[in-house]
Coordinates of C-alpha atoms in Angstrom, one line a residue:
X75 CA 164.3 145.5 68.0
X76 CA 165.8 143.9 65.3
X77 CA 163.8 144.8 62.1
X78 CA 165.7 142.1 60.1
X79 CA 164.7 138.7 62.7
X80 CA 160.9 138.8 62.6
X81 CA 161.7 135.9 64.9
X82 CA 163.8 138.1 67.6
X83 CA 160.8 140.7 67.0
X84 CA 158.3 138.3 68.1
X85 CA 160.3 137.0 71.1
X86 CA 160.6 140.7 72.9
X87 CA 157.0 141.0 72.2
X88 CA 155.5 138.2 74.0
X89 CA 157.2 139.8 76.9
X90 CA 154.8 142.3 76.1
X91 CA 151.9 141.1 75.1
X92 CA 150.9 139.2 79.0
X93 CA 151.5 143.0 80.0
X94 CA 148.4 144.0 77.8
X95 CA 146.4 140.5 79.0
X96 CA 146.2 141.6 82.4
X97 CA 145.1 145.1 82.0
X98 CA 141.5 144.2 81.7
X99 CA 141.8 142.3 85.0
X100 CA 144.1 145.2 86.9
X101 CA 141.1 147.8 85.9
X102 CA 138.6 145.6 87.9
X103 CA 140.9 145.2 90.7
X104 CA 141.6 148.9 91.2
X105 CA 137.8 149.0 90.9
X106 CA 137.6 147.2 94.1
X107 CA 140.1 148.6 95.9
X108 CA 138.5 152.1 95.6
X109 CA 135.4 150.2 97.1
X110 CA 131.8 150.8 97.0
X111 CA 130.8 146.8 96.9
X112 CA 128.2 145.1 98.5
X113 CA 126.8 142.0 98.4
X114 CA 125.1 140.4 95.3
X115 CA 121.4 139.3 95.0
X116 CA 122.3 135.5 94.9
X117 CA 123.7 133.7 97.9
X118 CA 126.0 135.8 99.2
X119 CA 123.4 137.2 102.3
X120 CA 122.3 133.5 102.4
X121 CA 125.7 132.4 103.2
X122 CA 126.7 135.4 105.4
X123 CA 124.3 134.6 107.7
X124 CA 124.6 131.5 108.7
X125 CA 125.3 130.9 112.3
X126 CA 128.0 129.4 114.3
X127 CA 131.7 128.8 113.7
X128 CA 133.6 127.7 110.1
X129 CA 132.7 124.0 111.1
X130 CA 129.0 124.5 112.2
X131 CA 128.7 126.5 109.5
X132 CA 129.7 123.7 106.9
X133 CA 127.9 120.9 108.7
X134 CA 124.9 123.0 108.3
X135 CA 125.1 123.3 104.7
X136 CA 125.5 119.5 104.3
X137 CA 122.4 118.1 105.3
X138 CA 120.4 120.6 102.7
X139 CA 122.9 119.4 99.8
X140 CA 121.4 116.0 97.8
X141 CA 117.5 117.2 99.5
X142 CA 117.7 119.9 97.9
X143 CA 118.6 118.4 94.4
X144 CA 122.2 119.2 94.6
X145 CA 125.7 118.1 95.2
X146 CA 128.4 120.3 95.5
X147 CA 130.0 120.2 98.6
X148 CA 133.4 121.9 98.0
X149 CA 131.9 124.5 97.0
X150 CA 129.5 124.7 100.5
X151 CA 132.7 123.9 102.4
X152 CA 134.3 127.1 100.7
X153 CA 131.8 129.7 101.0
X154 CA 131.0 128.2 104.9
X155 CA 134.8 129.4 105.2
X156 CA 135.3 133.0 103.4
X157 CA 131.7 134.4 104.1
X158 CA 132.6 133.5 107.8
X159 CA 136.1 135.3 107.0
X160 CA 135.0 138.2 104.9
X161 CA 131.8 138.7 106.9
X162 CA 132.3 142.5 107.5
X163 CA 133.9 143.2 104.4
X164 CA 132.3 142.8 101.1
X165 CA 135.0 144.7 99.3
X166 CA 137.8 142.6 100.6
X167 CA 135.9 139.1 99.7
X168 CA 135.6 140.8 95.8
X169 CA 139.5 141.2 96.3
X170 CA 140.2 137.8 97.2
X171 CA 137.7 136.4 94.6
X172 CA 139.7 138.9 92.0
X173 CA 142.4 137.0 93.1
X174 CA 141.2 133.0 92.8
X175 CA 140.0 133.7 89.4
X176 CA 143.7 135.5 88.3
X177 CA 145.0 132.2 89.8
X178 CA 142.6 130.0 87.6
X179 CA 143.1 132.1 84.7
X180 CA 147.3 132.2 85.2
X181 CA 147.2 128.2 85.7
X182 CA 145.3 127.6 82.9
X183 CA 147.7 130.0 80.6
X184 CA 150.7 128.4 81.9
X185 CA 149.5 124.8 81.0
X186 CA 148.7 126.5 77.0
X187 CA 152.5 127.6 77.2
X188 CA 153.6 124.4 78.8
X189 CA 152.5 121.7 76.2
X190 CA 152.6 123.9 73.3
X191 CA 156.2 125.2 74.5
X192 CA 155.5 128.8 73.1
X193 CA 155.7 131.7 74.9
X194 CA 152.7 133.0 72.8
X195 CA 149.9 130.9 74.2
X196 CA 149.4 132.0 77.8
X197 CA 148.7 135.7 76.7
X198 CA 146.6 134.1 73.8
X199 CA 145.1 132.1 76.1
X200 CA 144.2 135.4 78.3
X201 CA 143.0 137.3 76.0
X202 CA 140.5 135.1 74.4
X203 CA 139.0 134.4 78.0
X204 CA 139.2 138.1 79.1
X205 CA 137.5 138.4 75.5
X206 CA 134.4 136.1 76.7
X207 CA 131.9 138.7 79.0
X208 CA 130.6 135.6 81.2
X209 CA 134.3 135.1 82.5
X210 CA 133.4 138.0 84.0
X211 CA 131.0 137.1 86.4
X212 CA 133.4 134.9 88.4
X213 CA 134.6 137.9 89.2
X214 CA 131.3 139.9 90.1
X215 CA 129.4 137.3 91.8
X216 CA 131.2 135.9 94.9
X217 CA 128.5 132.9 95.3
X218 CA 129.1 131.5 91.8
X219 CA 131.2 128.2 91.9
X220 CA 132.1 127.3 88.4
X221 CA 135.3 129.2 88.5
X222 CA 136.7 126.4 91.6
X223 CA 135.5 123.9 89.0
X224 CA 137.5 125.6 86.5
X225 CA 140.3 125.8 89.1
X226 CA 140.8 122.7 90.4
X227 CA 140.1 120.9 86.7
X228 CA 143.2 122.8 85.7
X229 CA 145.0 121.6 88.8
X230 CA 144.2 118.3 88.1
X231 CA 145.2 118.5 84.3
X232 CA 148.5 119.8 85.2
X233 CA 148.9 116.7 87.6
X234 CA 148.3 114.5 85.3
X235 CA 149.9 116.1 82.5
X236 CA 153.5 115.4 85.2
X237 CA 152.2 111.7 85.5
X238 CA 151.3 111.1 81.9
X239 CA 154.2 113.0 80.0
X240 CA 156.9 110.7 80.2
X241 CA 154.9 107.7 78.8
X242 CA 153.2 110.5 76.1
X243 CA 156.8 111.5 74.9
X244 CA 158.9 108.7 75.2
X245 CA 157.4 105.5 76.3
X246 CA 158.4 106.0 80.1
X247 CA 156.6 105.3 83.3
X248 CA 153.8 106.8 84.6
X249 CA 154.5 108.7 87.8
X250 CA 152.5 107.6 90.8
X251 CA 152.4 110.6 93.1
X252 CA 150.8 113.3 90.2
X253 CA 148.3 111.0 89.4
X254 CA 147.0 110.5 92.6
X255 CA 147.1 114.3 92.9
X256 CA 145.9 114.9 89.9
X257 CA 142.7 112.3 91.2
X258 CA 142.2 114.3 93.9
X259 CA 141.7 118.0 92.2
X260 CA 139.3 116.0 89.8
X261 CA 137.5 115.0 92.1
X262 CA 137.5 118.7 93.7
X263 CA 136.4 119.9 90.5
X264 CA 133.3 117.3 90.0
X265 CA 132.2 118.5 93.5
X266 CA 132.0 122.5 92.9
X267 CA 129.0 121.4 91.1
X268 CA 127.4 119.0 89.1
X269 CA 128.2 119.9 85.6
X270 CA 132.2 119.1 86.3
X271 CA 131.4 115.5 85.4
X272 CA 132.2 116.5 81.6
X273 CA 135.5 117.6 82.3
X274 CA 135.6 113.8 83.8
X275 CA 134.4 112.4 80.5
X276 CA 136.9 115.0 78.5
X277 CA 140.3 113.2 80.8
X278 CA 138.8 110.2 79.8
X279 CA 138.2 111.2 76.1
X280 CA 141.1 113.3 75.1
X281 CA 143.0 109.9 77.1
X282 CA 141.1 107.6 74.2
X283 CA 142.1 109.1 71.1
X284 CA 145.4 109.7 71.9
X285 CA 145.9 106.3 72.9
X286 CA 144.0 105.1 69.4
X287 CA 146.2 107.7 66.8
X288 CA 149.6 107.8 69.0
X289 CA 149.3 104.1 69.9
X290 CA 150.8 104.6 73.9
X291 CA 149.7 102.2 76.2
X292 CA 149.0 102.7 79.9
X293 CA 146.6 106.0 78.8
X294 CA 143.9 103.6 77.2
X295 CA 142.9 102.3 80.5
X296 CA 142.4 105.6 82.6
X297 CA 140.4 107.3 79.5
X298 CA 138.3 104.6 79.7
X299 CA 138.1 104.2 83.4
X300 CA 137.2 108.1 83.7
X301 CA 135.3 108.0 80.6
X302 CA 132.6 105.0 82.7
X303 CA 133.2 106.9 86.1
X304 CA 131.6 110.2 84.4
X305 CA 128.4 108.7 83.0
X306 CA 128.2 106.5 86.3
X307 CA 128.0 109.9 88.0
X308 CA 125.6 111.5 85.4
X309 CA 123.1 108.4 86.2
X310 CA 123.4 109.2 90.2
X311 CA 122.8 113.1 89.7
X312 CA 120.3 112.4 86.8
X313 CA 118.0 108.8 89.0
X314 CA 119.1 110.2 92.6
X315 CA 119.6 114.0 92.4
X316 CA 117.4 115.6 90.3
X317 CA 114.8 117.3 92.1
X318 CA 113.6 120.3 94.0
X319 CA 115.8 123.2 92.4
X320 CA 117.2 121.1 89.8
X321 CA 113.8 119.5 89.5
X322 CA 113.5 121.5 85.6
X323 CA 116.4 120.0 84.7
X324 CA 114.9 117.2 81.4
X325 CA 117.3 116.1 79.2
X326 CA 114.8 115.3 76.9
X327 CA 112.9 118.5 76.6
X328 CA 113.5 119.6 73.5
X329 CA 112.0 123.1 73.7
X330 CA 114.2 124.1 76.3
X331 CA 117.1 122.5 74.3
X332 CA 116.5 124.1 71.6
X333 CA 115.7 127.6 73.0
X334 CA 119.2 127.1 75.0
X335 CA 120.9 126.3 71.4
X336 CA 119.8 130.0 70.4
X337 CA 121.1 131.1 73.3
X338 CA 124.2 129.8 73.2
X339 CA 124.4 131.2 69.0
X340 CA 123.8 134.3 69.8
X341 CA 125.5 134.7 73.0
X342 CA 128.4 132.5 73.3
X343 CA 129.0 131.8 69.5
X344 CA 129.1 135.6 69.2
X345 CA 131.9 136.4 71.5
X346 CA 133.7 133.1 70.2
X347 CA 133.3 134.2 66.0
X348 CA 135.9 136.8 66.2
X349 CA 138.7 134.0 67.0
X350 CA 137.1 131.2 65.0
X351 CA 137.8 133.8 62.3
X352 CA 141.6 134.1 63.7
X353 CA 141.8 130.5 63.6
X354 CA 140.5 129.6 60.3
X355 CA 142.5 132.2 58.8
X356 CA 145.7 131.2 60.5
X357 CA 145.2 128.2 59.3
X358 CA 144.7 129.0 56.0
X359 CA 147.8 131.5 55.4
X360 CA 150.5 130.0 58.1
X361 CA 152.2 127.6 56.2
X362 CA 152.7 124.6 58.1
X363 CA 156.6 124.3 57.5
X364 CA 157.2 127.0 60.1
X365 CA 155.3 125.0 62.9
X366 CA 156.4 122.9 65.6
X367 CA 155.4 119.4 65.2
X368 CA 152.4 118.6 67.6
X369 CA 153.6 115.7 70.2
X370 CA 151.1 113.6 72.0
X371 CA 151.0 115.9 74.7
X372 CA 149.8 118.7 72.5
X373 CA 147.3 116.4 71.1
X374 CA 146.1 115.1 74.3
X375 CA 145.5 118.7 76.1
X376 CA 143.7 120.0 72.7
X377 CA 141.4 117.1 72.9
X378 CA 140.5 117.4 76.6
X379 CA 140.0 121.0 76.2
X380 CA 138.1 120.6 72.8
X381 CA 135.7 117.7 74.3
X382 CA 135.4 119.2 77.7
X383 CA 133.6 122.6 75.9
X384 CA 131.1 120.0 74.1
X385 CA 130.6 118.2 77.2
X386 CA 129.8 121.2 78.9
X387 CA 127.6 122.6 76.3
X388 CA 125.6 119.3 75.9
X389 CA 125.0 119.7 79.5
X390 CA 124.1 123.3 79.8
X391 CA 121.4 122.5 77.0
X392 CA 118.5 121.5 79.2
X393 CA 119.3 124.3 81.8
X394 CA 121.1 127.1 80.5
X395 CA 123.8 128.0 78.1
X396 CA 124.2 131.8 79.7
X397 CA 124.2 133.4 82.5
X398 CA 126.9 132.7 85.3
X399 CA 126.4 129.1 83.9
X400 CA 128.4 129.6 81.2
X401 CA 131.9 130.9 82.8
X402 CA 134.1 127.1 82.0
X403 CA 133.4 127.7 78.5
X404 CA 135.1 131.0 78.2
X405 CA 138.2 129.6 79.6
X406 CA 137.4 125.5 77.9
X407 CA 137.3 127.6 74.4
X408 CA 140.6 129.8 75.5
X409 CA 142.4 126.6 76.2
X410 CA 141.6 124.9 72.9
X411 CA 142.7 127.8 70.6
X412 CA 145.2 129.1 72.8
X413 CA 146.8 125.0 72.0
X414 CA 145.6 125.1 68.4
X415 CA 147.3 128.6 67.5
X416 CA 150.5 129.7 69.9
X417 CA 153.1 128.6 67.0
X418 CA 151.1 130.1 64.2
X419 CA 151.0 133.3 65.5
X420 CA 154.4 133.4 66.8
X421 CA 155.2 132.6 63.0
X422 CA 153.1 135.8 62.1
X423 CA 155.3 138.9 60.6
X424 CA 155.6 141.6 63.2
X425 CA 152.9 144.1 61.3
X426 CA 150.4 141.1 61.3
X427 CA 151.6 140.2 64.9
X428 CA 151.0 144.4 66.2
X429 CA 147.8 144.0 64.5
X430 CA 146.9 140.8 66.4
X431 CA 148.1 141.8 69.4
X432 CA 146.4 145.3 69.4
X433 CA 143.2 143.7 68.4
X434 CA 143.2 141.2 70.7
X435 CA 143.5 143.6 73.3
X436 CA 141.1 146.1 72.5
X437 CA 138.5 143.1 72.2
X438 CA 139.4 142.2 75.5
X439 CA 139.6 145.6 77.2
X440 CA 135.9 146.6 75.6
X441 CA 134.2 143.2 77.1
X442 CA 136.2 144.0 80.3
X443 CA 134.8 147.7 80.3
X444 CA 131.2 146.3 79.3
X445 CA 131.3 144.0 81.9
X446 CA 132.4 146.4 84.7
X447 CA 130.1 148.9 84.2
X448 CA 126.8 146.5 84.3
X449 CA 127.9 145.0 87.4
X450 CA 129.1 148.7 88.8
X451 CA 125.8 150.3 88.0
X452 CA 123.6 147.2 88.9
X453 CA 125.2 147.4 92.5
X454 CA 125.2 151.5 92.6
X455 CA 121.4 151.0 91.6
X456 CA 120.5 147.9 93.9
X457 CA 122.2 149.4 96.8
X458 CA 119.9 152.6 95.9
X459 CA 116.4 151.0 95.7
X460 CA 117.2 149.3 99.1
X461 CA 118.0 152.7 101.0
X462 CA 114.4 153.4 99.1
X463 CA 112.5 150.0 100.3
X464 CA 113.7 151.0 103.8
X465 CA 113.4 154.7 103.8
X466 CA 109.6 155.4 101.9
X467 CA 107.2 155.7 105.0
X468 CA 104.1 155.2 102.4
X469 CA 105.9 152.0 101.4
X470 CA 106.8 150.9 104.9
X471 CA 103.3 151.6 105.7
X472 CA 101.7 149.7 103.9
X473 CA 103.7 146.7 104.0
X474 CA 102.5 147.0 107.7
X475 CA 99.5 146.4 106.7
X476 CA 100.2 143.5 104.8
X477 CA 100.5 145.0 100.9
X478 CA 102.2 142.1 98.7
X479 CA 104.8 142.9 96.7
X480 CA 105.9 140.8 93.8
X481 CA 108.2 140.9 91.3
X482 CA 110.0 138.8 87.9
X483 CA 112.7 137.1 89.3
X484 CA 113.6 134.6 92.4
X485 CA 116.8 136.1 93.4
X486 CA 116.0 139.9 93.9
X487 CA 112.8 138.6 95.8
X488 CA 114.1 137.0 98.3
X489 CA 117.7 138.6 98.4
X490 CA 116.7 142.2 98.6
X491 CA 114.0 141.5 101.5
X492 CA 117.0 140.1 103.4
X493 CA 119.2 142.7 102.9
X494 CA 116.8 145.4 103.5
X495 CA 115.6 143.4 106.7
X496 CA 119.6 143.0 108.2
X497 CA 120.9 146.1 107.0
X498 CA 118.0 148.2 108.0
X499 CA 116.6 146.7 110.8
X500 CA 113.3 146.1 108.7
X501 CA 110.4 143.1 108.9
X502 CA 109.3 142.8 105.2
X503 CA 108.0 139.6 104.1
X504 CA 109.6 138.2 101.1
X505 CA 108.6 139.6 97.6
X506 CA 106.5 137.0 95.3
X507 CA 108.3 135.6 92.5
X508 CA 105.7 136.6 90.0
X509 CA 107.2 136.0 86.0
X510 CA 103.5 136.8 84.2
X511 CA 102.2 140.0 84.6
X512 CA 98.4 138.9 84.2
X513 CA 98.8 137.6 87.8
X514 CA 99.8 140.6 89.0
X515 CA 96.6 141.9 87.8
X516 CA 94.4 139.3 88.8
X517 CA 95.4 140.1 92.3
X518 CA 93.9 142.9 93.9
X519 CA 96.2 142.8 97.6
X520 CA 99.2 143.4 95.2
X521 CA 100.6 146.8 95.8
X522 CA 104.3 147.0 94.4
X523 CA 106.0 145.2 91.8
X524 CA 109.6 145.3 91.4
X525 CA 110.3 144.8 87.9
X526 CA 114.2 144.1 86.5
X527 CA 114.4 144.4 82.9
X528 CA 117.4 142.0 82.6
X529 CA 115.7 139.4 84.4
X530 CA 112.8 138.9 81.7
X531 CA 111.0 141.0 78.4
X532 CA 107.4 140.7 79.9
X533 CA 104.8 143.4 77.8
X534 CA 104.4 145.9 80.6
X535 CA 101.8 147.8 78.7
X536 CA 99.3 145.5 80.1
X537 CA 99.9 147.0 83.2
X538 CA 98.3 150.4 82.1
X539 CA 97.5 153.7 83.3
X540 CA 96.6 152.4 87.1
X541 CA 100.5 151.5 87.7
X542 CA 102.9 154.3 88.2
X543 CA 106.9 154.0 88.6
X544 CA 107.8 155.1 92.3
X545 CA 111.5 154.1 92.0
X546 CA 113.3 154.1 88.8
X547 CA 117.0 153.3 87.5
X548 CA 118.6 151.5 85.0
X549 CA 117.9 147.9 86.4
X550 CA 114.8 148.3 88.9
X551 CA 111.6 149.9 88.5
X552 CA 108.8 149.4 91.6
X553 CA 105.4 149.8 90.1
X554 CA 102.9 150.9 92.3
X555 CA 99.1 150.1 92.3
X556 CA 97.5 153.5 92.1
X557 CA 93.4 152.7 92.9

């Protein structure tokens, strides 16, 4: 090291600094490898049952798609292929999922390096999603398909990035072949679920006010041919799709807007403040001489990133701004600052850049931590209460005789009947969905209920004395009806 170059200084430790980025993701990994996964409460079980071969499998999925008020059928075609693959082995479909999301995330931090040509922005842009807990849970639910939207969107980008850069830079042609390419990963994208269409409207956005401040021609026409092509698509999904499961879904209810805008404040915002901070503070102190001038390239990417996280936000609004829901923003926010900041920290002295770099990475590695032991735990304890369900003869008894159980979420209801019913051989008739506990005690044939504290904040109290925990642990408690 070279105590007189800060710039040499800075150099040797971007080699480093990826190094620490990946740490967080090589914990979970090892995590899988020593095993212990099963499958999740959500569609895995669904999925893993379905009958016949890869191609019966996804023509069965089809037909259930727009009826059911949804369209996403890459995402059906992929989990009709790898639950049919990793059928017998849970642990080895987390390993493969481990390794889809590295490949998202890696893309994604090589196109921040690429059009901001620092070697500073793809561990920037790591760390800052690693930073986000819901990146997580691409990770730790295997039947969650926003991280194939976030993968083939940055396929897509990168192909048109190789059509577009030539007539960005220099007034040159566009190149046929990567836009075509770059059409069909959009396209990809839009159909791992609904939502995509704002990364649609971003393209076609970001394309628009480049076109507007840089003046290039031949970019004006595709923003505004995606721009139109996205909010023809939100009419279909909103006139000819919304229904059944997506039937909640109003983009006028302002309630649920404005509930989802809290949310998103203290969720989101929260885990995004800490680099806000960064940024505005970079900005501020990093004098601008020392800074690579921003082409049109740069420009375009920041504004696609930038206006796809809005678009995606807009659209959670009226559904949900956490959750699994919110894994694009994680890496949409990365992106944006990873593009907005590379230079100015490589221009940082190397005490400011240790102290970046440190904190960055302990940020990271505590979320990562966070995040592995919920899911860890939840599984250790889910895994637990289903040996219980299946093992209790006074339970199994009196769900002979037809006790109803019910409990405060969808998922757990359904999903932990199934797997207590395949793994163990059992006949139990799915739990009731029950959210309000006054209808539990309206109902005198309920027995059980199976209550999971992170699926709701319901005031148990008014269960009283008559209900008494027969399984406990640190995300299920079964209630039973003592009179």
């Amino acid at each position: 090291m070279d105590k007189d170059d800060p710039k040499k200084f800075n150099i040797s430790s971007a080699q480093v600094w990826p190094i620490l980025a990946f740490i967080p993701l090589i914990v979970i990994l090892v995590s899988f490898i020593l095993g212990g996964w099963s499958w999740g409460l959500m569609d895995d079980y669904k999925f893993m049952n379905i009958p016949g071969n890869i191609l019966q499998r996804i023509m069965s999925v089809f037909p259930t798609s727009i009826s059911t008020g949804r369209v996403v059928p890459v995402y059906y075609v992929h989990a009709a292929i790898f639950y049919k693959i990793f059928a017998y082995s849970p642990t080895a479909f987390y390993i493969f999922r481990w390794v889809e999301c590295v490949f998202a995330l890696g893309l994604w931090a090589l196109l921040a390096s690429r059009v901001t040509r620092s070697q500073f922005a793809a561990p920037l842009f790591l760390l800052v999603a690693l930073s986000f807990y819901k990146t997580y849970d691409a990770v730790f639910f295997l039947s969650t398909n926003e991280i194939l939207g976030v993968l083939f969107f940055g396929l897509s980008a990168t192909f048109f990035l190789n059509a577009f850069e030539q007539r960005l830079e220099n007034g040159g042609r566009v190149r046929k072949w990567p836009f075509l390419f770059g059409i069909f990963f959009l396209l990809l994208a839009v159909g791992c679920k609904e939502p995509f269409f704002a990364v649609m409207a971003a393209l076609g956005g970001g394309s628009i006010v480049v076109s507007f401040i840089h003046r290039k021609k031949g970019l004006m026409g595709f923003g505004i041919a995606s721009l139109l092509t996205a909010i023809g698509y939100a009419i279909f999904l909103r006139v000819l799709v919304v229904k059944d499961y997506s039937a909640t879904y109003a983009s006028i209810n302002f309630n649920v807007i404005g509930q989802n805008i809290l949310v998103w404040v203290r969720n989101d915002l929260a885990y995004h403040t800490p680099w806000i901070l960064l940024a505005a503070i970079l900005m501020i102190f990093v004098k601008s001489s020392s800074l690579k001038r921003w082409t049109a390239t740069r420009l375009w990417m920041f504004m696609v990133g930038s206006i796809a996280y809005i678009a995606y936000v807009l659209i959670l609004l009226p559904w949900s701004t956490w959750g699994h829901y919110a894994t694009p923003l994680g890496i949409f926010f990365a992106f944006t600052i990873a593009v907005l900041l590379a230079d100015r920290v490589e221009a940082l002295r190397p005490a400011h850049f240790i102290a970046l770099a440190v904190g960055s990475f302990v940020f990271a590695l505590v979320v990562s931590a966070s995040a592995l032991r919920f899911h860890s735990v939840y599984q250790y304890d889910t895994a637990n209460l289903m040996k219980w369900l299946a093992t209790n003869s006074l339970f199994e008894h009196e769900m002979a005789l037809g006790a109803v159980v019910r409990g405060n979420a969808w998922e757990p209801c359904e999903t932990i009947v199934a797997q207590v019913n395949g793994i163990y051989g059992k006949g139990y008739k799915n739990f009731v969905f029950t959210p309000n506990v006054r209808e539990i005690l309206a109902d005198p044939r309920t027995r059980y209920y199976l209550w999971g504290p992170k699926w709701g904040d319901q005031d148990l109290s008014r269960l009283g004395e008559m209900w008494t925990p027969m399984f406990v642990s640190d995300h299920w408690v079964l209630f039973r009806r003592m009179n």
